mmCIF file of C-alpha atoms in Angstrom:
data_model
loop_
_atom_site.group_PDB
_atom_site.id
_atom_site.type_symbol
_atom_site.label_atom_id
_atom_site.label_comp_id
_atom_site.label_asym_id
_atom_site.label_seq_id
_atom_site.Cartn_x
_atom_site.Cartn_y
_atom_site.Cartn_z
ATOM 1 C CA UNK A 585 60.827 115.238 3.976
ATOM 2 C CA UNK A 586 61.504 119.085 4.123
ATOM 3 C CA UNK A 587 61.351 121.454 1.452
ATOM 4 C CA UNK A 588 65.323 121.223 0.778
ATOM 5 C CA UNK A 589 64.617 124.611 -1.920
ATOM 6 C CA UNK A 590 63.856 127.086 0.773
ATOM 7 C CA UNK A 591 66.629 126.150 2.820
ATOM 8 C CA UNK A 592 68.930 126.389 -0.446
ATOM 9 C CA UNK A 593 67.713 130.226 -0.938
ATOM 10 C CA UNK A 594 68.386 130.803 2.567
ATOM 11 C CA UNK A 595 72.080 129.492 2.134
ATOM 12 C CA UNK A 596 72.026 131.738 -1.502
ATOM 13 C CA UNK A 597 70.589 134.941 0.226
ATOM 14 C CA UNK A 598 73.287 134.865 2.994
ATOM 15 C CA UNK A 599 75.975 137.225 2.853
ATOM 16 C CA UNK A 600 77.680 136.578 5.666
ATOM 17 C CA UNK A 601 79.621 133.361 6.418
ATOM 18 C CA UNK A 602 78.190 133.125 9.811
ATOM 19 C CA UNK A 603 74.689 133.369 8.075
ATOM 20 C CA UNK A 604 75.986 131.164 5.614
ATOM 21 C CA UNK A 605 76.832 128.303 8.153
ATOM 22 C CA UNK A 606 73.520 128.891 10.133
ATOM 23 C CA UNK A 607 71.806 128.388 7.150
ATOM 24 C CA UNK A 608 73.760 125.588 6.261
ATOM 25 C CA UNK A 609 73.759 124.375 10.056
ATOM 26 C CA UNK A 610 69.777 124.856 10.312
ATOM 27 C CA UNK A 611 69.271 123.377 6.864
ATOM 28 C CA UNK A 612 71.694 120.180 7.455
ATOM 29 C CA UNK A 613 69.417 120.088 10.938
ATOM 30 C CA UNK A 614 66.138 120.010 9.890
ATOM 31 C CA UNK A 615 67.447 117.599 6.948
ATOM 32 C CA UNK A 616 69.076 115.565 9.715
ATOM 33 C CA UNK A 617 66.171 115.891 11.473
ATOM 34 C CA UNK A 618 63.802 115.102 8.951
ATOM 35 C CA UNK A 619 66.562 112.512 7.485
ATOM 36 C CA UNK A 620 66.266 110.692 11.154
ATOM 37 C CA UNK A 621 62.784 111.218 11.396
ATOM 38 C CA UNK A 622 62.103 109.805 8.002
ATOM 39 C CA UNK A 623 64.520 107.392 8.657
ATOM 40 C CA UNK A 624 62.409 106.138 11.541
ATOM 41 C CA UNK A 625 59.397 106.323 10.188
ATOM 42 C CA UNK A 626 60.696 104.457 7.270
ATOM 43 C CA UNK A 627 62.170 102.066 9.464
ATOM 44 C CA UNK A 628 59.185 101.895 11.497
ATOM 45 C CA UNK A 629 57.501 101.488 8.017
ATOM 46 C CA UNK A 630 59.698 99.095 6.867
ATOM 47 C CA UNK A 631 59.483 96.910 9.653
ATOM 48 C CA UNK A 632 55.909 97.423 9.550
ATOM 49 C CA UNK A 633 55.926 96.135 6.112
ATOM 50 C CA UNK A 634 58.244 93.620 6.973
ATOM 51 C CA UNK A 635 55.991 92.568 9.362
ATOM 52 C CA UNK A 636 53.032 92.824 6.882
ATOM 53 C CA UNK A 637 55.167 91.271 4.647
ATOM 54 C CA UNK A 638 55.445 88.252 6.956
ATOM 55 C CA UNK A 639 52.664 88.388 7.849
ATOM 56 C CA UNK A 640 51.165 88.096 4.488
ATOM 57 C CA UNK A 641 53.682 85.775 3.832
ATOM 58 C CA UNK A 642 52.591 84.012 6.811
ATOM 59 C CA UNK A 643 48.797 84.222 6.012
ATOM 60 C CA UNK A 644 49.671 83.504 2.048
ATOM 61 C CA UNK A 645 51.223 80.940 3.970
ATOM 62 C CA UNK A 646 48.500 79.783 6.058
ATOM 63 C CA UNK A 647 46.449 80.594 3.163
ATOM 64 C CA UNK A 648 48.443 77.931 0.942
ATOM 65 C CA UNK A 649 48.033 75.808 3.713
ATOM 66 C CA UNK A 650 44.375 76.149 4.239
ATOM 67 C CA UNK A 651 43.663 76.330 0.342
ATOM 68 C CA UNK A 652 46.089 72.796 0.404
ATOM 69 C CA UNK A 653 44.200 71.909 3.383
ATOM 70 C CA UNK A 654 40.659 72.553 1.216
ATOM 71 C CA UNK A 655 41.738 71.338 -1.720
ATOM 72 C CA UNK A 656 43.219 68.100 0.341
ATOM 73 C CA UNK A 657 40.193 68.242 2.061
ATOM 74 C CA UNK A 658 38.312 68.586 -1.337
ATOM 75 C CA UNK A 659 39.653 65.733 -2.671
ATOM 76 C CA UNK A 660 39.117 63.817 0.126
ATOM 77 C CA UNK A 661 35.703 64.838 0.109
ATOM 78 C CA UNK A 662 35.386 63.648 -3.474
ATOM 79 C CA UNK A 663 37.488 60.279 -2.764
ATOM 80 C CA UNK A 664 35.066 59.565 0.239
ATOM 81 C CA UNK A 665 32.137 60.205 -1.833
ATOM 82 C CA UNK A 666 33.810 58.596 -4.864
ATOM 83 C CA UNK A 667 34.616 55.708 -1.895
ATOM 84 C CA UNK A 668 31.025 56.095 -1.196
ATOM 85 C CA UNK A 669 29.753 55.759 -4.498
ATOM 86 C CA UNK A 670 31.844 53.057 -5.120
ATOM 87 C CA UNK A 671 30.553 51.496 -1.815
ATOM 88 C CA UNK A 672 27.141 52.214 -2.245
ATOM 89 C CA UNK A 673 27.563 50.320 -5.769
ATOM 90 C CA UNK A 674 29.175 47.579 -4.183
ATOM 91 C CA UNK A 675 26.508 47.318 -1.788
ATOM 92 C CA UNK A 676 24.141 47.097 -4.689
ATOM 93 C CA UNK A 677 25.961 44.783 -6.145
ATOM 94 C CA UNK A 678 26.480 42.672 -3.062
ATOM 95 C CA UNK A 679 22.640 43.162 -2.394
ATOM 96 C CA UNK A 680 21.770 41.806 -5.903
ATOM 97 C CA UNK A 681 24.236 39.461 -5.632
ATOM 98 C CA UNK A 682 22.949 37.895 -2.614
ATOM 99 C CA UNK A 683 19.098 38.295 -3.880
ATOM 100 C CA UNK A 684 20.301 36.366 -6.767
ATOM 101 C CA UNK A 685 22.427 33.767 -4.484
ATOM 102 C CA UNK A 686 19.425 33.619 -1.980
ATOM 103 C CA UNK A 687 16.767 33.224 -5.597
ATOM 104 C CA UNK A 688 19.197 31.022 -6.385
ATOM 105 C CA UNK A 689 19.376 29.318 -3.341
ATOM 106 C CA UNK A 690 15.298 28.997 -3.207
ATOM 107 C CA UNK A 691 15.477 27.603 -7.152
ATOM 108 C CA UNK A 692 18.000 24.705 -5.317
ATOM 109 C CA UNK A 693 15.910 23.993 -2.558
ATOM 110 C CA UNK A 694 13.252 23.727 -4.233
ATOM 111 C CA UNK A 695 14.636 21.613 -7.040
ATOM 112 C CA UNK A 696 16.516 19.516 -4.272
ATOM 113 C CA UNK A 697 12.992 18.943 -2.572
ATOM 114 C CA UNK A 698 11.394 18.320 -6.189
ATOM 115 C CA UNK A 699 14.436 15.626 -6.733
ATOM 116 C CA UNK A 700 13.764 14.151 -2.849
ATOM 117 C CA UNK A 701 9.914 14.201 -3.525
ATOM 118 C CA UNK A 702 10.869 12.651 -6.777
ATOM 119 C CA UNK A 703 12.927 10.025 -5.085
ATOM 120 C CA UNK A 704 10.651 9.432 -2.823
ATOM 121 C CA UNK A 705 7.830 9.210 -5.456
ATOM 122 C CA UNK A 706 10.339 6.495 -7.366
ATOM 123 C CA UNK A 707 10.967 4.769 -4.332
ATOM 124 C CA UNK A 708 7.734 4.482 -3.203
ATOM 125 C CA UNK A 709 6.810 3.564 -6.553
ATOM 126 C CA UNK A 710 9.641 0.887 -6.907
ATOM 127 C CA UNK A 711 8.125 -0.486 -3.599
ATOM 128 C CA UNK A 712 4.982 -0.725 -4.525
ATOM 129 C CA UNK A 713 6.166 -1.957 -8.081
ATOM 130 C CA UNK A 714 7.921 -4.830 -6.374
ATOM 131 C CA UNK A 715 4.931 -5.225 -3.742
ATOM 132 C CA UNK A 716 2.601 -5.872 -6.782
ATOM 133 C CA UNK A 717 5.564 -8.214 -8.571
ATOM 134 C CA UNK A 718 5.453 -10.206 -5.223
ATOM 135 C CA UNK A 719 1.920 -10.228 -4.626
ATOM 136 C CA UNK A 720 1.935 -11.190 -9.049
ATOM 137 C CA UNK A 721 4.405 -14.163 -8.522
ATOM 138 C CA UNK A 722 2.588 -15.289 -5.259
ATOM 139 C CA UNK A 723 -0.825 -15.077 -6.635
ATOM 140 C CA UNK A 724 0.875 -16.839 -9.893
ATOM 141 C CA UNK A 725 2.100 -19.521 -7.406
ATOM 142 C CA UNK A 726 -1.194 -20.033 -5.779
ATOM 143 C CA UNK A 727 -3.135 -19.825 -8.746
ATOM 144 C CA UNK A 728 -0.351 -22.443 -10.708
ATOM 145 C CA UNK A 729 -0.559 -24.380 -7.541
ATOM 146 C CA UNK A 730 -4.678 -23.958 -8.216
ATOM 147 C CA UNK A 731 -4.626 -24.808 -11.237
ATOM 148 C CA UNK A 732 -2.634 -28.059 -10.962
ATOM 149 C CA UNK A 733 -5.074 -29.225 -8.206
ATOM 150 C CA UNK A 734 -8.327 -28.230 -10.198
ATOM 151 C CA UNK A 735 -6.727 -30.513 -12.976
ATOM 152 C CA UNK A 736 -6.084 -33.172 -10.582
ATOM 153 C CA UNK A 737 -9.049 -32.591 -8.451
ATOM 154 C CA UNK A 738 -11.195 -32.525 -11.934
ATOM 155 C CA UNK A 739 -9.332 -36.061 -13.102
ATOM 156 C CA UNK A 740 -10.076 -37.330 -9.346
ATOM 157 C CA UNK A 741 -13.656 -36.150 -10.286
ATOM 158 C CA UNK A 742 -13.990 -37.519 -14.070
ATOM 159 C CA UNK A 743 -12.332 -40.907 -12.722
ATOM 160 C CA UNK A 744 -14.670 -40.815 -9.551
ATOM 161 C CA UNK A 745 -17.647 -39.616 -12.373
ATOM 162 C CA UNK A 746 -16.684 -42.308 -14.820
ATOM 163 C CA UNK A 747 -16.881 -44.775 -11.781
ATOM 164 C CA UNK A 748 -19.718 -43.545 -10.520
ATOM 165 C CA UNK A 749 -21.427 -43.920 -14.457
ATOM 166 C CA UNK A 750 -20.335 -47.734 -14.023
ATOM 167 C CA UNK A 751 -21.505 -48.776 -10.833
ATOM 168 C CA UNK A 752 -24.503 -46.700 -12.120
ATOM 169 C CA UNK A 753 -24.397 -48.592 -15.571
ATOM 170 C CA UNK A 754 -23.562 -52.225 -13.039
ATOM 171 C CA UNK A 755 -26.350 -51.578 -10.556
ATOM 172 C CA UNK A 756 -28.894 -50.778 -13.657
ATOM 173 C CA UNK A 757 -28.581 -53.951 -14.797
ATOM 174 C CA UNK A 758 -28.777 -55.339 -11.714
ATOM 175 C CA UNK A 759 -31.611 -53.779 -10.988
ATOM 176 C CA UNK A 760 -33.255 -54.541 -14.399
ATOM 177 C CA UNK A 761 -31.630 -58.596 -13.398
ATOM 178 C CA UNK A 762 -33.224 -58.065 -9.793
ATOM 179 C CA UNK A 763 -37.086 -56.421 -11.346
ATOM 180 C CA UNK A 764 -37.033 -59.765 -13.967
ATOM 181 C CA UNK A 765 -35.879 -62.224 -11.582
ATOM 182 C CA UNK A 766 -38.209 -60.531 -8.967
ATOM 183 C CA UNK A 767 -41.481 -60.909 -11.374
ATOM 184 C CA UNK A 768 -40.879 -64.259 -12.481
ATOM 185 C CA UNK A 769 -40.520 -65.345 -8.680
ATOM 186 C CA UNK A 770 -43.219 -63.335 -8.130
ATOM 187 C CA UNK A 771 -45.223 -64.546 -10.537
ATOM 188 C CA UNK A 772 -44.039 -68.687 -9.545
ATOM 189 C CA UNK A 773 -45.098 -67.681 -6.217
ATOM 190 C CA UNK A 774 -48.347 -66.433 -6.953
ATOM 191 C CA UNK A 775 -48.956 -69.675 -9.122
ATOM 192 C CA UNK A 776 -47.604 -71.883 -6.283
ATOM 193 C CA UNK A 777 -50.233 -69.782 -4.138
ATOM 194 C CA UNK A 778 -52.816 -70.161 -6.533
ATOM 195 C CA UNK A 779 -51.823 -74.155 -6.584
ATOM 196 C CA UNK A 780 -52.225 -74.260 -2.741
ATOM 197 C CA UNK A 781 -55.140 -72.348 -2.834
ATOM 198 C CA UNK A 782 -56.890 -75.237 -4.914
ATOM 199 C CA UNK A 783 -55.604 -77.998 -3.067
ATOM 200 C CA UNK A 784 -56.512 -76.277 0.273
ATOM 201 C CA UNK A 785 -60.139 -76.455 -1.798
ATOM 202 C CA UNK A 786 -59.659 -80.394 -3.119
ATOM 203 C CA UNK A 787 -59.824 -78.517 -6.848
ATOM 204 C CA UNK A 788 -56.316 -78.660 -7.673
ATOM 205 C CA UNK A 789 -52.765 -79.751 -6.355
ATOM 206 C CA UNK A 790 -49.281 -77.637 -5.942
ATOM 207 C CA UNK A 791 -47.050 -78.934 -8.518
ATOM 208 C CA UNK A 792 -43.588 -77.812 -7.333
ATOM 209 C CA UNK A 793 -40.929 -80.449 -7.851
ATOM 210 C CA UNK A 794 -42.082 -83.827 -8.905
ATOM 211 C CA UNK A 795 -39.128 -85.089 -7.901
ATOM 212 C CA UNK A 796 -38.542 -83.785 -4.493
ATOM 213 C CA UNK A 797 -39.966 -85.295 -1.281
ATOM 214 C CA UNK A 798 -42.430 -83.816 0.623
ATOM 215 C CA UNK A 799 -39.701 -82.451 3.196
ATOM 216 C CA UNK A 800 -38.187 -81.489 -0.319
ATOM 217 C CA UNK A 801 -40.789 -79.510 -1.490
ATOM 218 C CA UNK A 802 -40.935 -77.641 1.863
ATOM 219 C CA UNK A 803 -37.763 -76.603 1.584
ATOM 220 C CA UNK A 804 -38.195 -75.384 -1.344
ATOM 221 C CA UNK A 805 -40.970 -73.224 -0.232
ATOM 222 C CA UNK A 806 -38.732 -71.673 2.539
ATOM 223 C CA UNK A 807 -35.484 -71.229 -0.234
ATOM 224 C CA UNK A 808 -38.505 -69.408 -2.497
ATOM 225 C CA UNK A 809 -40.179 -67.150 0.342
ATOM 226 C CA UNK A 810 -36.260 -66.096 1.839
ATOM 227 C CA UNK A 811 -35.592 -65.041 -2.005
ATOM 228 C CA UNK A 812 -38.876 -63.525 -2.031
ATOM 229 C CA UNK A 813 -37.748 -61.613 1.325
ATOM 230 C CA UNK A 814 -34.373 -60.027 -0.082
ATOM 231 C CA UNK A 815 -36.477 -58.942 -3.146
ATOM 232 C CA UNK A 816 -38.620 -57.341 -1.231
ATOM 233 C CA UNK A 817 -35.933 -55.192 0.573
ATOM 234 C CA UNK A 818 -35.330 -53.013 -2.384
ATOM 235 C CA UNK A 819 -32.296 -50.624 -3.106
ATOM 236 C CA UNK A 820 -33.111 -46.919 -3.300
ATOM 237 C CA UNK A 821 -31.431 -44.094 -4.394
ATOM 238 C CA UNK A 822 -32.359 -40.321 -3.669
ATOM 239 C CA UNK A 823 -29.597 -37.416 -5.581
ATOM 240 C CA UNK A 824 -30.253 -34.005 -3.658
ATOM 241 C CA UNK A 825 -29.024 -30.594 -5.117
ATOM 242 C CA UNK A 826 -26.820 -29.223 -2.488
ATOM 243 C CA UNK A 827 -28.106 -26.248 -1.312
ATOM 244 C CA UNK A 828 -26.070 -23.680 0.805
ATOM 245 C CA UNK A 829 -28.430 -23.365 4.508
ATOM 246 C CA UNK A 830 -26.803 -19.176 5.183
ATOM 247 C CA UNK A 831 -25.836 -16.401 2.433
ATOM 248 C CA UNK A 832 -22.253 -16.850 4.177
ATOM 249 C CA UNK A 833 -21.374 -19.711 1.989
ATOM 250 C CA UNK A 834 -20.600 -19.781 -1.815
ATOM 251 C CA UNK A 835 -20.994 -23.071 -3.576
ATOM 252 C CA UNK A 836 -19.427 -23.813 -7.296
ATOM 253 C CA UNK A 837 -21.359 -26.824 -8.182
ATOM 254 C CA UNK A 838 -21.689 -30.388 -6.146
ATOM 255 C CA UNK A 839 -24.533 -33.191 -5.588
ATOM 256 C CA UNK A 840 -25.329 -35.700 -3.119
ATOM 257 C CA UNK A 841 -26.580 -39.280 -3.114
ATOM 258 C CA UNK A 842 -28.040 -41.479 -0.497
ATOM 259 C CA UNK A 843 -28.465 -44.753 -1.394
ATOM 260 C CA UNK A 844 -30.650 -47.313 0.624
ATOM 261 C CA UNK A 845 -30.551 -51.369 0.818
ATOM 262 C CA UNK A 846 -33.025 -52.362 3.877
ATOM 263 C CA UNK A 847 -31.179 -50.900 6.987
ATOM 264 C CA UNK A 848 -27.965 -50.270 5.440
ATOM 265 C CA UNK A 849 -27.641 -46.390 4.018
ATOM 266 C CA UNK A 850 -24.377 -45.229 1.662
ATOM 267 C CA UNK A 851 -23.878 -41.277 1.795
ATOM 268 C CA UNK A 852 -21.713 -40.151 -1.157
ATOM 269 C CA UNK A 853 -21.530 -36.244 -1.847
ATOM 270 C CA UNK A 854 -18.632 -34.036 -3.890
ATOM 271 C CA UNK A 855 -18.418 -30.143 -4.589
ATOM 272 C CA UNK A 856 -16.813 -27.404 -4.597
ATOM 273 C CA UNK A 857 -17.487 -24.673 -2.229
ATOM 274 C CA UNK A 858 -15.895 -20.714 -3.179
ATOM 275 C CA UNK A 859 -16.356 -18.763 -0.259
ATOM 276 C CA UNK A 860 -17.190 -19.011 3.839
ATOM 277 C CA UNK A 861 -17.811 -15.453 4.677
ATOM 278 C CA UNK A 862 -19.172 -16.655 8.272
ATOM 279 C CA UNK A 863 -16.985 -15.869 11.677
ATOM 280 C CA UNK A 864 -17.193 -19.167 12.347
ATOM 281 C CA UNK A 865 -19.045 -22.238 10.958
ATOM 282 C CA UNK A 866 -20.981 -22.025 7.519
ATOM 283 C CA UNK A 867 -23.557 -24.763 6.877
ATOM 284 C CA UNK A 868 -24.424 -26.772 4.003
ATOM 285 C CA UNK A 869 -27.006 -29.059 3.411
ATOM 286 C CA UNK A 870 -26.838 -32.435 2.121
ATOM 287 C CA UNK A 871 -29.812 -34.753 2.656
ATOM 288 C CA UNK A 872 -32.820 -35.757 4.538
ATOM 289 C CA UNK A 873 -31.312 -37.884 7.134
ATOM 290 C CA UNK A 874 -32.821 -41.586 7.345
ATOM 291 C CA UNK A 875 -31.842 -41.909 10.909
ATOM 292 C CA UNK A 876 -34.473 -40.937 13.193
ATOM 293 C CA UNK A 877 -32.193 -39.905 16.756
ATOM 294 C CA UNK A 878 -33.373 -37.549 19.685
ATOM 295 C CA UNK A 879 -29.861 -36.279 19.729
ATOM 296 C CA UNK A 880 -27.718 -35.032 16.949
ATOM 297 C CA UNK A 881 -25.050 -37.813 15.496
ATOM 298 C CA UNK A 882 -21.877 -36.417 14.301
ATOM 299 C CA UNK A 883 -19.023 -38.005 11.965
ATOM 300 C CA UNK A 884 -16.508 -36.784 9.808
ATOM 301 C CA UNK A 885 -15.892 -35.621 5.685
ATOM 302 C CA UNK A 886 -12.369 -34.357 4.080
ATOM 303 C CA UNK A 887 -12.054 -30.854 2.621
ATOM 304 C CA UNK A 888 -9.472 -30.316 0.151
ATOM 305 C CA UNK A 889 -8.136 -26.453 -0.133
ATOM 306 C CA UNK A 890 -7.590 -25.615 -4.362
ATOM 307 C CA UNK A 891 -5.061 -22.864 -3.603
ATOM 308 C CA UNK A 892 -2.508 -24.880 -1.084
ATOM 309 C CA UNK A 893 -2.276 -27.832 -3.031
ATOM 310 C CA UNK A 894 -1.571 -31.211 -0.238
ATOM 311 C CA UNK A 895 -4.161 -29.397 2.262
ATOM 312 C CA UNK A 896 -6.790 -31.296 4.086
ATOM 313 C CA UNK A 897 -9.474 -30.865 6.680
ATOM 314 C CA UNK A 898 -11.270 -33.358 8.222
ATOM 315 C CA UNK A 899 -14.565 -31.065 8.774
ATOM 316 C CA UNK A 900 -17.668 -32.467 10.755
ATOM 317 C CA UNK A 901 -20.746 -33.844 9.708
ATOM 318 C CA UNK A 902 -24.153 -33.377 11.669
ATOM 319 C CA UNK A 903 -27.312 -35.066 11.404
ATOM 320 C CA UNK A 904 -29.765 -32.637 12.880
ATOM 321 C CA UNK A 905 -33.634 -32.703 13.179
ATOM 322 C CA UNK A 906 -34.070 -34.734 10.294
ATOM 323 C CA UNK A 907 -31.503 -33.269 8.095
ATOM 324 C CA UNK A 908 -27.424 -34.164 7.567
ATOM 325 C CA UNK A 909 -25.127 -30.400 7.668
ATOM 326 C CA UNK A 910 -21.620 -30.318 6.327
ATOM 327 C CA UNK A 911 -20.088 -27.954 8.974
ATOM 328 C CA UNK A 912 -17.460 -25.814 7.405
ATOM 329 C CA UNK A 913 -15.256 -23.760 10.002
ATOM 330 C CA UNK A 914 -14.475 -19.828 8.528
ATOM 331 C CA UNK A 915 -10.381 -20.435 8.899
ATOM 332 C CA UNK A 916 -10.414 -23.443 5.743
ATOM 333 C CA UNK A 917 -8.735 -21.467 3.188
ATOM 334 C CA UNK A 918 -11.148 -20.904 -0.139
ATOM 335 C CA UNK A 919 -12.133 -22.130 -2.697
ATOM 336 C CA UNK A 920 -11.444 -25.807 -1.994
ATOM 337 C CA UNK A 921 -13.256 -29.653 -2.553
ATOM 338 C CA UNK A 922 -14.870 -31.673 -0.287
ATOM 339 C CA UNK A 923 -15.458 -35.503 -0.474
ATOM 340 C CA UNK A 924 -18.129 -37.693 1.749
ATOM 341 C CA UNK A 925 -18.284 -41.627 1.283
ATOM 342 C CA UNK A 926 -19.932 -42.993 4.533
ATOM 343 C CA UNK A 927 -22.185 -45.684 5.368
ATOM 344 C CA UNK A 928 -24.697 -46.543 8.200
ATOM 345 C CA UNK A 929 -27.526 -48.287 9.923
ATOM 346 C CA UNK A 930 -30.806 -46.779 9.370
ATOM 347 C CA UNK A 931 -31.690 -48.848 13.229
ATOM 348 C CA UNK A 932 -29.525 -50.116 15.930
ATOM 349 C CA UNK A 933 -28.183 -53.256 15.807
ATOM 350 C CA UNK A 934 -29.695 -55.857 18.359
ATOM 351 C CA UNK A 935 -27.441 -56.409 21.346
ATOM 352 C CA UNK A 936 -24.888 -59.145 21.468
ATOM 353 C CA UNK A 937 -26.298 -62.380 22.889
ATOM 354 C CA UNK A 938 -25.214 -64.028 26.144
#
């Protein structure tokens, strides 16, 4: 703005009106002019702080937005790492979650295959519990079944035994009738000899009979010599320890007899035989064999099983080279009894006549 004092003392210092109202013209002018110049440049300056105005208005604006858009973004920053954190945790915690669901689900596997091997091992052991019960009841069967045949088997024997002691005992004294009878015939026979002897010499006579006629008295001397005869044929009997002929067969105990009376033999033999190990026959041996053949005779004996009580075999009998064989096939079932009775003709009979 213009100095508004100097154009005051110019409108003091005029004398003249005219001066006066130039002065006052030129100083209303230049105040006009300074007035419109001002003017614009204060409008000028107010709009240009207007425009700063809005302008900082618009950047406090933009400001407010950008320090809203900061602090929004800020916060989101902090939620999405707060989101993040809170993720990250809950991914921890699923993680150790699911290591202890899969430890977890290890521990029940592995107990469930403990409680299956378990299971089995019960099962398995409840099979073979009632396997062994089974096996227990059958073998208690068999041996029951065993037992009750040894007992009868062993009365069979003691009543066979006790029979066997009195025929024994009967054919003793027999035997002890036959020797006495035999020597006193024998020795009336040598006498009767001696007697003959003498008369044959004219120094004595045969004094038989007194009372029997000559045909008598010959008679009598073929009545004495056919008693003499079945003296002479004497009964014999031979007991042989039965003796197993291969390691394949087992025997408990047993004997043999063969008894003799002129051609006529009796073959008795009982025992008790454990085991047959061989594929397919075992032998035993009985006897000598008093039949003299070229060929090998076979007949027949019973075998008795002790553990299937009602069995029987009819097993063969050989008489080989001099020797009689109980042949005893490997599929008999063991331990079991066998019984021989059998008589024969030590020679053939002579053929039939006409």
């Amino acid at each position: 703005m213009a100095n508004v004092k100097t154009y005051l003392n110019k409108i003091l210092s005029a004398v003249y009106g005219k001066d006066v109202r130039g002065a006052i013209h030129d100083s209303i002018d230049s105040i006009n002019e300074q007035v419109e110049t001002t003017t614009a440049a204060e409008n000028a300056r107010v709009s240009a702080e207007k425009t700063r105005v809005s302008q900082e208005n618009a950047r406090k604006t933009a400001e407010s937005g950008r320090s809203a858009a900061e602090t929004a973004r800020v916060n989101a920053e902090a939620d999405r790492a707060k989101k993040e954190t809170t993720r990250y945790q809950s991914e921890n915690s699923r993680i150790a979650s699911e290591n202890k669901r899969v430890v977890a689900e290890k521990a029940r596997e592995s107990a469930e295959t403990s409680r299956i091997n378990t299971e089995k091992a019960r099962t398995s052991a409840e099979t073979s519990r009632i396997d062994a019960e089974t096996k227990r009841s059958a073998a208690e069967e068999k041996r029951s079944s065993a037992e009750n045949f040894r007992v009868k088997a062993e009365t069979t024997r003691v009543s066979q035994e006790d029979t066997r002691k009195k025929n024994e005992t009967t054919r003793t004294t027999q035997e002890t009738s036959r020797q006495t009878t035999f020597t006193k015939l024998k020795s009336d026979i040598d006498t009767k000899l001696k007697q003959m002897d003498q008369a044959i010499q004219g120094s004595g006579s045969i004094v038989i009979d007194a009372t029997l006629t000559q045909e008598g008295q010959a008679a009598d001397a073929n009545v004495t010599g056919d008693r003499l005869s079945v003296a002479l044929e004497r009964t014999a009997v031979q007991s042989y320890d039965l003796t197993p002929a291969s390691d394949s067969v087992t025997l408990m105990d047993g004997y043999s007899s063969l008894m003799t009376c002129g051609k006529v033999g009796v073959l008795r033999a009982i025992g008790t035989i454990e085991k047959n190990t061989a594929l397919q026959f075992g032998q035993l041996y009985l006897c000598k064999s008093p039949i003299s053949s070229p060929i090998p005779i076979m007949t027949y004996a019973l075998f008795f099983s002790l553990t299937d009580e009602g069995s029987f075999k009819i097993i063969p009998i050989v008489f080989e080279n001099g020797d009689i064989y109980l042949e005893m096939p490997g599929r008999l079932t063991f331990p079991g009894q066998f019984l021989i009775d059998m008589v024969f003709v030590t020679e053939p009979a002579p053929p039939p006549v006409g």
